[in-house]
Each structure stands twice: as structure tokens, then as C-alpha cells.
PDB file of C-alpha atoms in Angstrom:
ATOM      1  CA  UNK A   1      54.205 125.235  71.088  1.00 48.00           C
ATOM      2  CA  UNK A   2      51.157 127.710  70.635  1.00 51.00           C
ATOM      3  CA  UNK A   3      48.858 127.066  68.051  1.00 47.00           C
ATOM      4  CA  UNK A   4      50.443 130.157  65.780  1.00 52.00           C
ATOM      5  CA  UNK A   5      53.862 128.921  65.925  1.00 48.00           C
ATOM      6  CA  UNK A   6      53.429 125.940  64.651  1.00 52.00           C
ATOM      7  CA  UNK A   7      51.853 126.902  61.678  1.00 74.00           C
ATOM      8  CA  UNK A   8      55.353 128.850  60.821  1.00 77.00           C
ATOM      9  CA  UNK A   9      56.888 127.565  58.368  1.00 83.00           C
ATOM     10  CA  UNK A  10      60.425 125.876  59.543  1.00 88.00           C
ATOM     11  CA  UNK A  11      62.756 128.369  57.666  1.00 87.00           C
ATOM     12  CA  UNK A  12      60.920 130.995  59.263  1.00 91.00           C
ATOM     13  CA  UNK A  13      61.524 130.031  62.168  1.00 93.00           C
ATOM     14  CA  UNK A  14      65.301 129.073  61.653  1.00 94.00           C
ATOM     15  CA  UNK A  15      66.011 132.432  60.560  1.00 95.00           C
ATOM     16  CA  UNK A  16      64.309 134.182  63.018  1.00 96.00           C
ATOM     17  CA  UNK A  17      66.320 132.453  65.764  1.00 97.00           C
ATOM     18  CA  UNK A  18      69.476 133.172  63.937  1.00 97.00           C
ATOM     19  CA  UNK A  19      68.977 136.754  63.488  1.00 97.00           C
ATOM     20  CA  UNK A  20      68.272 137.253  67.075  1.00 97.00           C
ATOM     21  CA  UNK A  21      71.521 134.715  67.914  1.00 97.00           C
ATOM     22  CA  UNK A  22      73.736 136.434  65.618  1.00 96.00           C
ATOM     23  CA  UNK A  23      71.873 140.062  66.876  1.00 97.00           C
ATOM     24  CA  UNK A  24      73.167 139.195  70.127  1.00 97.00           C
ATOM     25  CA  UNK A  25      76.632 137.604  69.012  1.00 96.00           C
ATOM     26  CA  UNK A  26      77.306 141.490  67.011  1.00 96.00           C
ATOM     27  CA  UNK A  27      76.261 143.173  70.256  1.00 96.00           C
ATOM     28  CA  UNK A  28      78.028 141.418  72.663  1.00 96.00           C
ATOM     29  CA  UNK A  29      81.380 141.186  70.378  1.00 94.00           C
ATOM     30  CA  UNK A  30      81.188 145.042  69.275  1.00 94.00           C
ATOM     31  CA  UNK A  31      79.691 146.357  72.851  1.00 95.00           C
ATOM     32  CA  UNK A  32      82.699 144.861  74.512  1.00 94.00           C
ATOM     33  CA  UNK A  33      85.115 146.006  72.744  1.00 92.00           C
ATOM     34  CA  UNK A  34      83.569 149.860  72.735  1.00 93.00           C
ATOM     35  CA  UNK A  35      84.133 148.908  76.778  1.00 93.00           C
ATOM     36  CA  UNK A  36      87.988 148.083  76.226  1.00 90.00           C
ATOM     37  CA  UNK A  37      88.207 144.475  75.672  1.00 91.00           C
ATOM     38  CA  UNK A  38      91.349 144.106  72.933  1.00 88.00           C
ATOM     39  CA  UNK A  39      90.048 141.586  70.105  1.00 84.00           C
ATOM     40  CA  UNK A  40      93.653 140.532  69.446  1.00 83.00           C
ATOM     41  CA  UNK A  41      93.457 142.416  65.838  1.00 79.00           C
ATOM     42  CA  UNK A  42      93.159 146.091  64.674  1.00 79.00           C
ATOM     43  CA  UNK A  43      90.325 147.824  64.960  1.00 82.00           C
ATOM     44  CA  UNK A  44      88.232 150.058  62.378  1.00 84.00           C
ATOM     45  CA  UNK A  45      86.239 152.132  64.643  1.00 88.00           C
ATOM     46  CA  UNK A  46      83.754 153.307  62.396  1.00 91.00           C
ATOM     47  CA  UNK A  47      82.613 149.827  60.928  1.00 92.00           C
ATOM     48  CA  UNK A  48      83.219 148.558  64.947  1.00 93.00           C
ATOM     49  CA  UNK A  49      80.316 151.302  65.517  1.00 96.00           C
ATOM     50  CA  UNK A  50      78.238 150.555  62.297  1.00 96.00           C
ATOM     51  CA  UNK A  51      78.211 146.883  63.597  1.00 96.00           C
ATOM     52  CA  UNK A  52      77.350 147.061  66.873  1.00 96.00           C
ATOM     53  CA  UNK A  53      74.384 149.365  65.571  1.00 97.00           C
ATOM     54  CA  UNK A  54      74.111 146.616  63.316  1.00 97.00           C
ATOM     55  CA  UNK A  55      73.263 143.936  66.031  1.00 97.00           C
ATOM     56  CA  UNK A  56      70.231 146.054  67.135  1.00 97.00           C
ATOM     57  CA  UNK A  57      68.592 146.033  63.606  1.00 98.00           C
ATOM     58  CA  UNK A  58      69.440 142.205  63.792  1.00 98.00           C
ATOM     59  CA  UNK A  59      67.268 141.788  66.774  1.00 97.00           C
ATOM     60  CA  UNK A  60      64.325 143.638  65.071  1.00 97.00           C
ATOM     61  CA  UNK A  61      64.614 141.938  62.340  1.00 97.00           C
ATOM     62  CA  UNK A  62      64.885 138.287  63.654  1.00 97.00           C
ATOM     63  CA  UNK A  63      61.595 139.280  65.520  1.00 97.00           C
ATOM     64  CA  UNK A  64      60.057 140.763  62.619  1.00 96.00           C
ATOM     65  CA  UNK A  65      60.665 137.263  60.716  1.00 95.00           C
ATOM     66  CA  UNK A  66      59.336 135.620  63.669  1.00 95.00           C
ATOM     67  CA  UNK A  67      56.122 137.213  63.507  1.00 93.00           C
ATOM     68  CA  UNK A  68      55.932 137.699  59.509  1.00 91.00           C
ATOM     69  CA  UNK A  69      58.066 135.878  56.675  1.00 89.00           C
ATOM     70  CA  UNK A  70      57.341 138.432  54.532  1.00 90.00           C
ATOM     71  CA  UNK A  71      58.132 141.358  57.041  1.00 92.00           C
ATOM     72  CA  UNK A  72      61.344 139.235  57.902  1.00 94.00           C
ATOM     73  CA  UNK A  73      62.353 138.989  54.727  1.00 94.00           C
ATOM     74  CA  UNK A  74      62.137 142.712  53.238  1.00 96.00           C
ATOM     75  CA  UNK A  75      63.980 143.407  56.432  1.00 97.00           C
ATOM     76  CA  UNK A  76      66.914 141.044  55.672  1.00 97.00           C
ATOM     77  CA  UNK A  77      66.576 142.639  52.200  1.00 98.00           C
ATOM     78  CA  UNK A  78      67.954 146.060  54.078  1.00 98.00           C
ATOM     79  CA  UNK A  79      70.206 144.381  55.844  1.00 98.00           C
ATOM     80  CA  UNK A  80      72.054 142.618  53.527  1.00 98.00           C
ATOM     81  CA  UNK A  81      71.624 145.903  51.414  1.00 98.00           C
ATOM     82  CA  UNK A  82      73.523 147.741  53.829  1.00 98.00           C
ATOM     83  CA  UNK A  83      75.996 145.360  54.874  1.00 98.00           C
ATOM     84  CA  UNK A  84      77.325 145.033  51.152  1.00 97.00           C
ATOM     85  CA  UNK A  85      77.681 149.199  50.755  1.00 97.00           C
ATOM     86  CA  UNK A  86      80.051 148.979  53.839  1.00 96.00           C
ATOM     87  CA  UNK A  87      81.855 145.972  52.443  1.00 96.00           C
ATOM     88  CA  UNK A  88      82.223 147.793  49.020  1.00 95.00           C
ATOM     89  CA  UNK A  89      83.646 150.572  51.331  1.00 93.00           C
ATOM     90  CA  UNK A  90      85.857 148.579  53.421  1.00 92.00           C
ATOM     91  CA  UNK A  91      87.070 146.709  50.252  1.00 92.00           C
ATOM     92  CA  UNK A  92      87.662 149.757  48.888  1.00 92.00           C
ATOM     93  CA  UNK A  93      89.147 151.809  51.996  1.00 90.00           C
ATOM     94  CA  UNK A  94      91.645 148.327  52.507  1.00 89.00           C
ATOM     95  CA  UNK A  95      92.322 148.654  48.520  1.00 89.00           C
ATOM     96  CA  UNK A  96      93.684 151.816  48.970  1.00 89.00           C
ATOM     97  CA  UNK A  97      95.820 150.991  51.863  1.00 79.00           C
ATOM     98  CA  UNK A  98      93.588 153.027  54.002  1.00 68.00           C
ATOM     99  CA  UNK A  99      93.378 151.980  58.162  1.00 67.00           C
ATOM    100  CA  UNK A 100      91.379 148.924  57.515  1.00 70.00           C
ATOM    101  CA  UNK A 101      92.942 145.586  58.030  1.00 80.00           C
ATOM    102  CA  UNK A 102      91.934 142.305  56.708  1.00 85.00           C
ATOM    103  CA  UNK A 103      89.928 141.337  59.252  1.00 86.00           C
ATOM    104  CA  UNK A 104      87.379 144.262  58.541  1.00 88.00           C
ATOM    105  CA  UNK A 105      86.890 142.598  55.112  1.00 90.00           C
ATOM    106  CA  UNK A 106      86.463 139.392  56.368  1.00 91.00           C
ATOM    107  CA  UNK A 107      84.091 140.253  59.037  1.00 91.00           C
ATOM    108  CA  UNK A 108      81.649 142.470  56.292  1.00 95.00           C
ATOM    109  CA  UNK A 109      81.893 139.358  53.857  1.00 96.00           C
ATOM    110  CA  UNK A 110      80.955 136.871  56.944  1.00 96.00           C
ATOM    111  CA  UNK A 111      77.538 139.724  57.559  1.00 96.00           C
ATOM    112  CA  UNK A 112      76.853 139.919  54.005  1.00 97.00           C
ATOM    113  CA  UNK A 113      76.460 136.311  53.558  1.00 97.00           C
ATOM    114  CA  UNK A 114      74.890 135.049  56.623  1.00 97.00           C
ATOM    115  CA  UNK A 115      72.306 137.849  55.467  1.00 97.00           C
ATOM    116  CA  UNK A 116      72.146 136.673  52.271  1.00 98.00           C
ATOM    117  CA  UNK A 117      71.094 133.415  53.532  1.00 97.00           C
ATOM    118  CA  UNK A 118      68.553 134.424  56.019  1.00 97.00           C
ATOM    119  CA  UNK A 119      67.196 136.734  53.036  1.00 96.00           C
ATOM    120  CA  UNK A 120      66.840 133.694  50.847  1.00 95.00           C
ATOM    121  CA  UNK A 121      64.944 131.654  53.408  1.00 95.00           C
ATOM    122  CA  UNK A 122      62.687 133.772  54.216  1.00 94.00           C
ATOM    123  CA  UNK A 123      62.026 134.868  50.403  1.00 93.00           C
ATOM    124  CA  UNK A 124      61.593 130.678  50.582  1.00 90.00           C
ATOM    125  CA  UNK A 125      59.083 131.087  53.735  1.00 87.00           C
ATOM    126  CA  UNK A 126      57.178 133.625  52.715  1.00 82.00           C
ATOM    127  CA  UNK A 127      56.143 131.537  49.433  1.00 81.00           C
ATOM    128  CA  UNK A 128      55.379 128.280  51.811  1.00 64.00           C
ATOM    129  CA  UNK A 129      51.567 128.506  51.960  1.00 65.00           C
ATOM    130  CA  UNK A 130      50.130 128.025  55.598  1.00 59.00           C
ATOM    131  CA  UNK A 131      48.062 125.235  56.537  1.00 49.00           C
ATOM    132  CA  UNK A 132      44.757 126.689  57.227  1.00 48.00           C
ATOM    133  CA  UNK A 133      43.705 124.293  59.697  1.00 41.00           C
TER     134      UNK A 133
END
């Protein structure tokens, strides 16, 4: 462990490594799929798109938090921003009996809170002062 890393503070750290997990996790799920693979449930091609964008911007962002807490955490700020617009519109779009099936909904609440978490660690993080030593 270099000598800058450990003087990050844990949740930092935590939710650095789970943005870039869960980055990965969105781009391998949504990129396969774009390549053919059937998920076994309908599809909403638009939010399938939006996600696997999505996973990008989670890899940035789990590296920004890596590097700074407070970078880290205006990112997740965005991010779970963003994420609850499209759940308001998939909510909305499966309200009205529009294409989107259940599973869209479920799949925007699961983003929306695993970015709420990471945004409330890192809010935690950046407040953690760092050992000067």
C-alpha cells in the first residue's frame, strides 16, 4: 500500500472500488446484450443505452473518488441525479402502460440507490480529516 493510499479514508476507498465494480457489472450486462445476448426479460432500448453509457461515467467516477472524496462525491451527486430523472421517466412511461416492463423500474431503483449510498459515503469521507503524518 503506497504511502497516499493509506491515508484514504476507508469509505473512500469502498466506494471507489464499488463504482468501478458496479461500472464494469453495467458495461458488461448492457454491452452484451447491445451484442445479442437475450436477458430472459423485455428490453427498453433506450434506458438499455442510457445504462450502458451509464457504466462509463461509473468508471470515472469510482476513479475520481479514488483520487478525491470530494471529487467522488459531487460526481455520485450527478449520478444519482441522473439516475432518479430516468426512474421518474420509467415510472412514469410503465404508469402509463407505455413499453417498459417491470424490470426497467426495478433496475433504475437498484442504480438510484446503490448511488445514493456511494453519494453518502463519500459526503461521509470527504468530512474524515486526513492524518497529516
Amino acid at each position: 500500500m503506497t504511502e497516499k493510499s493509506a491515508r484514504r479514508p476507508l469509505g473512500q476507498q469502498f466506494s471507489a472500488v464499488v463504482a468501478v465494480i458496479f461500472g464494469l457489472a453495467t458495461l458488461w450486462a448492457g454491452g452484451s446484450v447491445l451484442a445479442g445476448r437475450d436477458p430472459g426479460y423485455l428490453v427498453y432500448r433506450p434506458l438499455l443505452l442510457f445504462n450502458t453509457l451509464m457504466g462509463v461515467v461509473y468508471l470515472g467516477a469510482g476513479m475520481l473518488a479514488w483520487r478525491r472524496a470530494r471529487s467522488g462525491r459531487t460526481a455520485a451527486a450527478v449520478i444519482f441525479g441522473l439516475n432518479l430523472l430516468v426512474l421518474g421517466g420509467v415510472l412514469y412511461l410503465y404508469r402509463t402502460s407505455a413499453v417498459v416492463a417491470i424490470d426497467s423500474v426495478r433496475a433504475m431503483t437498484l442504480r438510484s440507490g446503490v448511488w445514493l449510498a456511494l453519494l453518502l459515503v463519500l459526503i461521509w469521507a470527504s468530512r474524515v480529516p486526513r492524518d497529516p503524518g
